[in-house]
Amino acid sequence: MKTAILVRHGKSSWEYNVSDRDRPLMERGIKDVNKVAKEFSSNSIHIDAAYSSPANRALHTAMIFLRTINFPFAKFELSNELYDFSGEDVYRFLKGLNNDQDTVIIFGHNEAFTHIANSLGNMYIDNVPTSGLVQLKFDTNDWSAVTKGITVQTLFPKQL
């Protein structure tokens, strides 16, 4: 079994004149990420690796989330493929993962994550909100064979 946990970055700020990649999180985004991470940590899910888009808002989300769940940063990597808004690069990234990793957590962006959640999960999600988490499980031991799976859980800040 393979499991992918998708976490959309926290609410970001548009008040700074910076590039899209450099946009920071708002205070609300930081609070929401903490809330979702604390709720997630109660599940005691073993994660083999963590990956993030290099965009500031996604990286900051990853740092807060991973620190909250006491995840070792030695198992964390950035990937330019995750700076994706369509979902095509994220899907390619998932299919290229090392099969030694059974459960991964990925921090990135919409529309990519809503698209992945809907095309690979079995539950329709209108929109993965900022700081939202979607856990997908696949009945395969080979990431390259990942197709339709099941949506195991969703954690959205407004529900917590």
mmCIF file of C-alpha atoms in Angstrom:
data_model
loop_
_atom_site.group_PDB
_atom_site.id
_atom_site.type_symbol
_atom_site.label_atom_id
_atom_site.label_comp_id
_atom_site.label_asym_id
_atom_site.label_seq_id
_atom_site.Cartn_x
_atom_site.Cartn_y
_atom_site.Cartn_z
ATOM 1 C CA MET A 1 0.000 0.000 0.000
ATOM 2 C CA LYS A 2 1.145 3.503 -0.840
ATOM 3 C CA THR A 3 -0.186 6.624 0.854
ATOM 4 C CA ALA A 4 0.119 10.227 -0.299
ATOM 5 C CA ILE A 5 -0.783 13.042 2.070
ATOM 6 C CA LEU A 6 -1.337 16.349 0.285
ATOM 7 C CA VAL A 7 -1.200 19.585 2.269
ATOM 8 C CA ARG A 8 -2.057 22.835 0.536
ATOM 9 C CA HIS A 9 -0.018 25.793 1.770
ATOM 10 C CA GLY A 10 -1.496 28.091 4.383
ATOM 11 C CA LYS A 11 -3.267 31.359 3.591
ATOM 12 C CA SER A 12 -0.719 33.662 1.989
ATOM 13 C CA SER A 13 -0.392 37.414 1.967
ATOM 14 C CA TRP A 14 -0.738 39.594 -1.106
ATOM 15 C CA GLU A 15 0.297 42.794 0.707
ATOM 16 C CA TYR A 16 3.973 42.600 -0.306
ATOM 17 C CA ASN A 17 5.326 43.483 -3.712
ATOM 18 C CA VAL A 18 7.134 40.161 -4.219
ATOM 19 C CA SER A 19 7.114 37.421 -6.846
ATOM 20 C CA ASP A 20 4.593 34.587 -6.581
ATOM 21 C CA ARG A 21 7.307 32.236 -5.292
ATOM 22 C CA ASP A 22 8.205 34.660 -2.502
ATOM 23 C CA ARG A 23 4.729 35.370 -1.116
ATOM 24 C CA PRO A 24 4.686 34.770 2.670
ATOM 25 C CA LEU A 25 2.043 33.239 4.898
ATOM 26 C CA MET A 26 -0.443 35.412 6.728
ATOM 27 C CA GLU A 27 -0.864 34.981 10.478
ATOM 28 C CA ARG A 28 -4.137 33.127 9.823
ATOM 29 C CA GLY A 29 -2.225 30.718 7.556
ATOM 30 C CA ILE A 30 0.256 29.945 10.341
ATOM 31 C CA LYS A 31 -2.553 29.319 12.852
ATOM 32 C CA ASP A 32 -4.495 27.097 10.428
ATOM 33 C CA VAL A 33 -1.429 24.992 9.571
ATOM 34 C CA ASN A 34 -0.772 24.476 13.292
ATOM 35 C CA LYS A 35 -4.382 23.445 13.859
ATOM 36 C CA VAL A 36 -4.355 20.890 11.007
ATOM 37 C CA ALA A 37 -0.928 19.519 11.990
ATOM 38 C CA LYS A 38 -1.981 19.042 15.622
ATOM 39 C CA GLU A 39 -5.128 17.198 14.552
ATOM 40 C CA PHE A 40 -3.142 15.081 12.071
ATOM 41 C CA SER A 41 -0.511 14.154 14.680
ATOM 42 C CA SER A 42 -3.199 12.439 16.764
ATOM 43 C CA ASN A 43 -3.435 9.785 14.014
ATOM 44 C CA SER A 44 0.128 8.501 14.617
ATOM 45 C CA ILE A 45 0.773 7.873 10.917
ATOM 46 C CA HIS A 46 4.353 6.918 10.068
ATOM 47 C CA ILE A 47 5.662 9.117 7.243
ATOM 48 C CA ASP A 48 8.708 7.973 5.262
ATOM 49 C CA ALA A 49 9.479 11.232 3.449
ATOM 50 C CA ALA A 50 8.275 14.817 3.075
ATOM 51 C CA TYR A 51 8.461 17.023 -0.002
ATOM 52 C CA SER A 52 7.574 20.631 -0.689
ATOM 53 C CA SER A 53 7.265 23.122 -3.459
ATOM 54 C CA PRO A 54 10.100 25.679 -3.145
ATOM 55 C CA ALA A 55 7.593 28.563 -2.974
ATOM 56 C CA ASN A 56 7.955 30.435 0.327
ATOM 57 C CA ARG A 57 4.340 29.854 1.403
ATOM 58 C CA ALA A 58 4.567 26.084 0.792
ATOM 59 C CA LEU A 59 8.001 25.765 2.410
ATOM 60 C CA HIS A 60 6.889 27.749 5.472
ATOM 61 C CA THR A 61 3.765 25.552 5.721
ATOM 62 C CA ALA A 62 5.951 22.440 5.546
ATOM 63 C CA MET A 63 8.301 23.714 8.274
ATOM 64 C CA ILE A 64 5.439 24.495 10.666
ATOM 65 C CA PHE A 65 3.607 21.246 9.960
ATOM 66 C CA LEU A 66 6.672 18.993 10.154
ATOM 67 C CA ARG A 67 7.921 20.648 13.349
ATOM 68 C CA THR A 68 4.489 20.165 14.930
ATOM 69 C CA ILE A 69 4.472 16.432 14.147
ATOM 70 C CA ASN A 70 8.173 16.034 15.127
ATOM 71 C CA PHE A 71 9.196 14.875 11.668
ATOM 72 C CA PRO A 72 12.981 14.609 11.059
ATOM 73 C CA PHE A 73 14.076 17.293 8.592
ATOM 74 C CA ALA A 74 16.741 14.915 7.231
ATOM 75 C CA LYS A 75 13.851 13.191 5.416
ATOM 76 C CA PHE A 76 12.595 16.438 3.860
ATOM 77 C CA GLU A 77 13.314 17.674 0.327
ATOM 78 C CA LEU A 78 12.272 20.515 -1.951
ATOM 79 C CA SER A 79 11.158 19.741 -5.487
ATOM 80 C CA ASN A 80 10.570 22.251 -8.283
ATOM 81 C CA GLU A 81 8.063 19.765 -9.764
ATOM 82 C CA LEU A 82 5.759 20.599 -6.858
ATOM 83 C CA TYR A 83 5.560 24.267 -7.859
ATOM 84 C CA ASP A 84 2.662 23.202 -10.042
ATOM 85 C CA PHE A 85 -0.872 24.497 -10.372
ATOM 86 C CA SER A 86 -2.405 22.041 -12.872
ATOM 87 C CA GLY A 87 -1.577 18.764 -11.123
ATOM 88 C CA GLU A 88 0.307 17.219 -14.052
ATOM 89 C CA ASP A 89 3.755 17.721 -12.494
ATOM 90 C CA VAL A 90 2.519 16.591 -9.060
ATOM 91 C CA TYR A 91 1.090 13.421 -10.622
ATOM 92 C CA ARG A 92 4.376 12.770 -12.441
ATOM 93 C CA PHE A 93 6.225 13.394 -9.152
ATOM 94 C CA LEU A 94 4.047 10.844 -7.307
ATOM 95 C CA LYS A 95 4.552 8.226 -10.022
ATOM 96 C CA GLY A 96 8.325 8.750 -9.816
ATOM 97 C CA LEU A 97 8.673 8.281 -6.050
ATOM 98 C CA ASN A 98 11.060 5.684 -4.650
ATOM 99 C CA ASN A 99 9.212 2.474 -3.767
ATOM 100 C CA ASP A 100 11.118 2.298 -0.460
ATOM 101 C CA GLN A 101 8.770 5.078 0.658
ATOM 102 C CA ASP A 102 5.286 3.835 1.499
ATOM 103 C CA THR A 103 3.861 7.058 2.962
ATOM 104 C CA VAL A 104 4.817 10.535 1.821
ATOM 105 C CA ILE A 105 3.562 13.999 2.684
ATOM 106 C CA ILE A 106 3.648 16.695 0.021
ATOM 107 C CA PHE A 107 3.213 20.450 0.469
ATOM 108 C CA GLY A 108 2.074 22.451 -2.527
ATOM 109 C CA HIS A 109 -0.609 24.390 -4.335
ATOM 110 C CA ASN A 110 -4.070 24.525 -5.811
ATOM 111 C CA GLU A 111 -5.505 23.864 -8.397
ATOM 112 C CA ALA A 112 -3.023 20.983 -8.500
ATOM 113 C CA PHE A 113 -4.027 19.444 -5.163
ATOM 114 C CA THR A 114 -7.774 19.658 -5.764
ATOM 115 C CA HIS A 115 -7.225 18.058 -9.186
ATOM 116 C CA ILE A 116 -5.068 15.246 -7.732
ATOM 117 C CA ALA A 117 -7.502 14.659 -4.844
ATOM 118 C CA ASN A 118 -10.406 14.337 -7.276
ATOM 119 C CA SER A 119 -8.680 12.328 -9.988
ATOM 120 C CA LEU A 120 -6.913 9.878 -7.633
ATOM 121 C CA GLY A 121 -9.302 9.800 -4.668
ATOM 122 C CA ASN A 122 -12.816 8.385 -4.445
ATOM 123 C CA MET A 123 -14.477 11.436 -2.915
ATOM 124 C CA TYR A 124 -15.286 14.673 -4.742
ATOM 125 C CA ILE A 125 -13.762 17.751 -3.135
ATOM 126 C CA ASP A 126 -14.951 21.076 -4.512
ATOM 127 C CA ASN A 127 -11.800 22.853 -3.355
ATOM 128 C CA VAL A 128 -8.918 21.887 -1.068
ATOM 129 C CA PRO A 129 -8.759 25.013 1.124
ATOM 130 C CA THR A 130 -5.575 26.695 2.295
ATOM 131 C CA SER A 131 -3.934 24.534 5.015
ATOM 132 C CA GLY A 132 -6.217 21.674 3.897
ATOM 133 C CA LEU A 133 -4.994 18.080 4.069
ATOM 134 C CA VAL A 134 -6.139 15.162 1.912
ATOM 135 C CA GLN A 135 -4.861 11.637 2.520
ATOM 136 C CA LEU A 136 -5.030 9.189 -0.394
ATOM 137 C CA LYS A 137 -4.311 5.454 -0.175
ATOM 138 C CA PHE A 138 -3.444 3.284 -3.163
ATOM 139 C CA ASP A 139 -3.705 -0.498 -3.396
ATOM 140 C CA THR A 140 -0.251 -0.969 -4.916
ATOM 141 C CA ASN A 141 3.349 -1.289 -3.769
ATOM 142 C CA ASP A 142 4.626 0.579 -6.819
ATOM 143 C CA TRP A 143 4.304 4.353 -7.087
ATOM 144 C CA SER A 144 4.585 4.160 -10.882
ATOM 145 C CA ALA A 145 1.400 2.032 -10.902
ATOM 146 C CA VAL A 146 -0.651 4.526 -8.860
ATOM 147 C CA THR A 147 -4.101 5.114 -10.339
ATOM 148 C CA LYS A 148 -7.429 5.548 -8.575
ATOM 149 C CA GLY A 149 -7.209 5.121 -4.812
ATOM 150 C CA ILE A 150 -9.357 5.950 -1.830
ATOM 151 C CA THR A 151 -9.674 9.195 0.080
ATOM 152 C CA VAL A 152 -8.840 8.130 3.638
ATOM 153 C CA GLN A 153 -9.274 11.475 5.343
ATOM 154 C CA THR A 154 -9.581 15.184 4.848
ATOM 155 C CA LEU A 155 -8.647 17.782 7.453
ATOM 156 C CA PHE A 156 -9.783 21.307 6.645
ATOM 157 C CA PRO A 157 -9.171 24.182 9.115
ATOM 158 C CA LYS A 158 -12.819 25.297 9.219
ATOM 159 C CA GLN A 159 -13.883 21.779 10.261
ATOM 160 C CA LEU A 160 -11.513 21.681 13.237
#
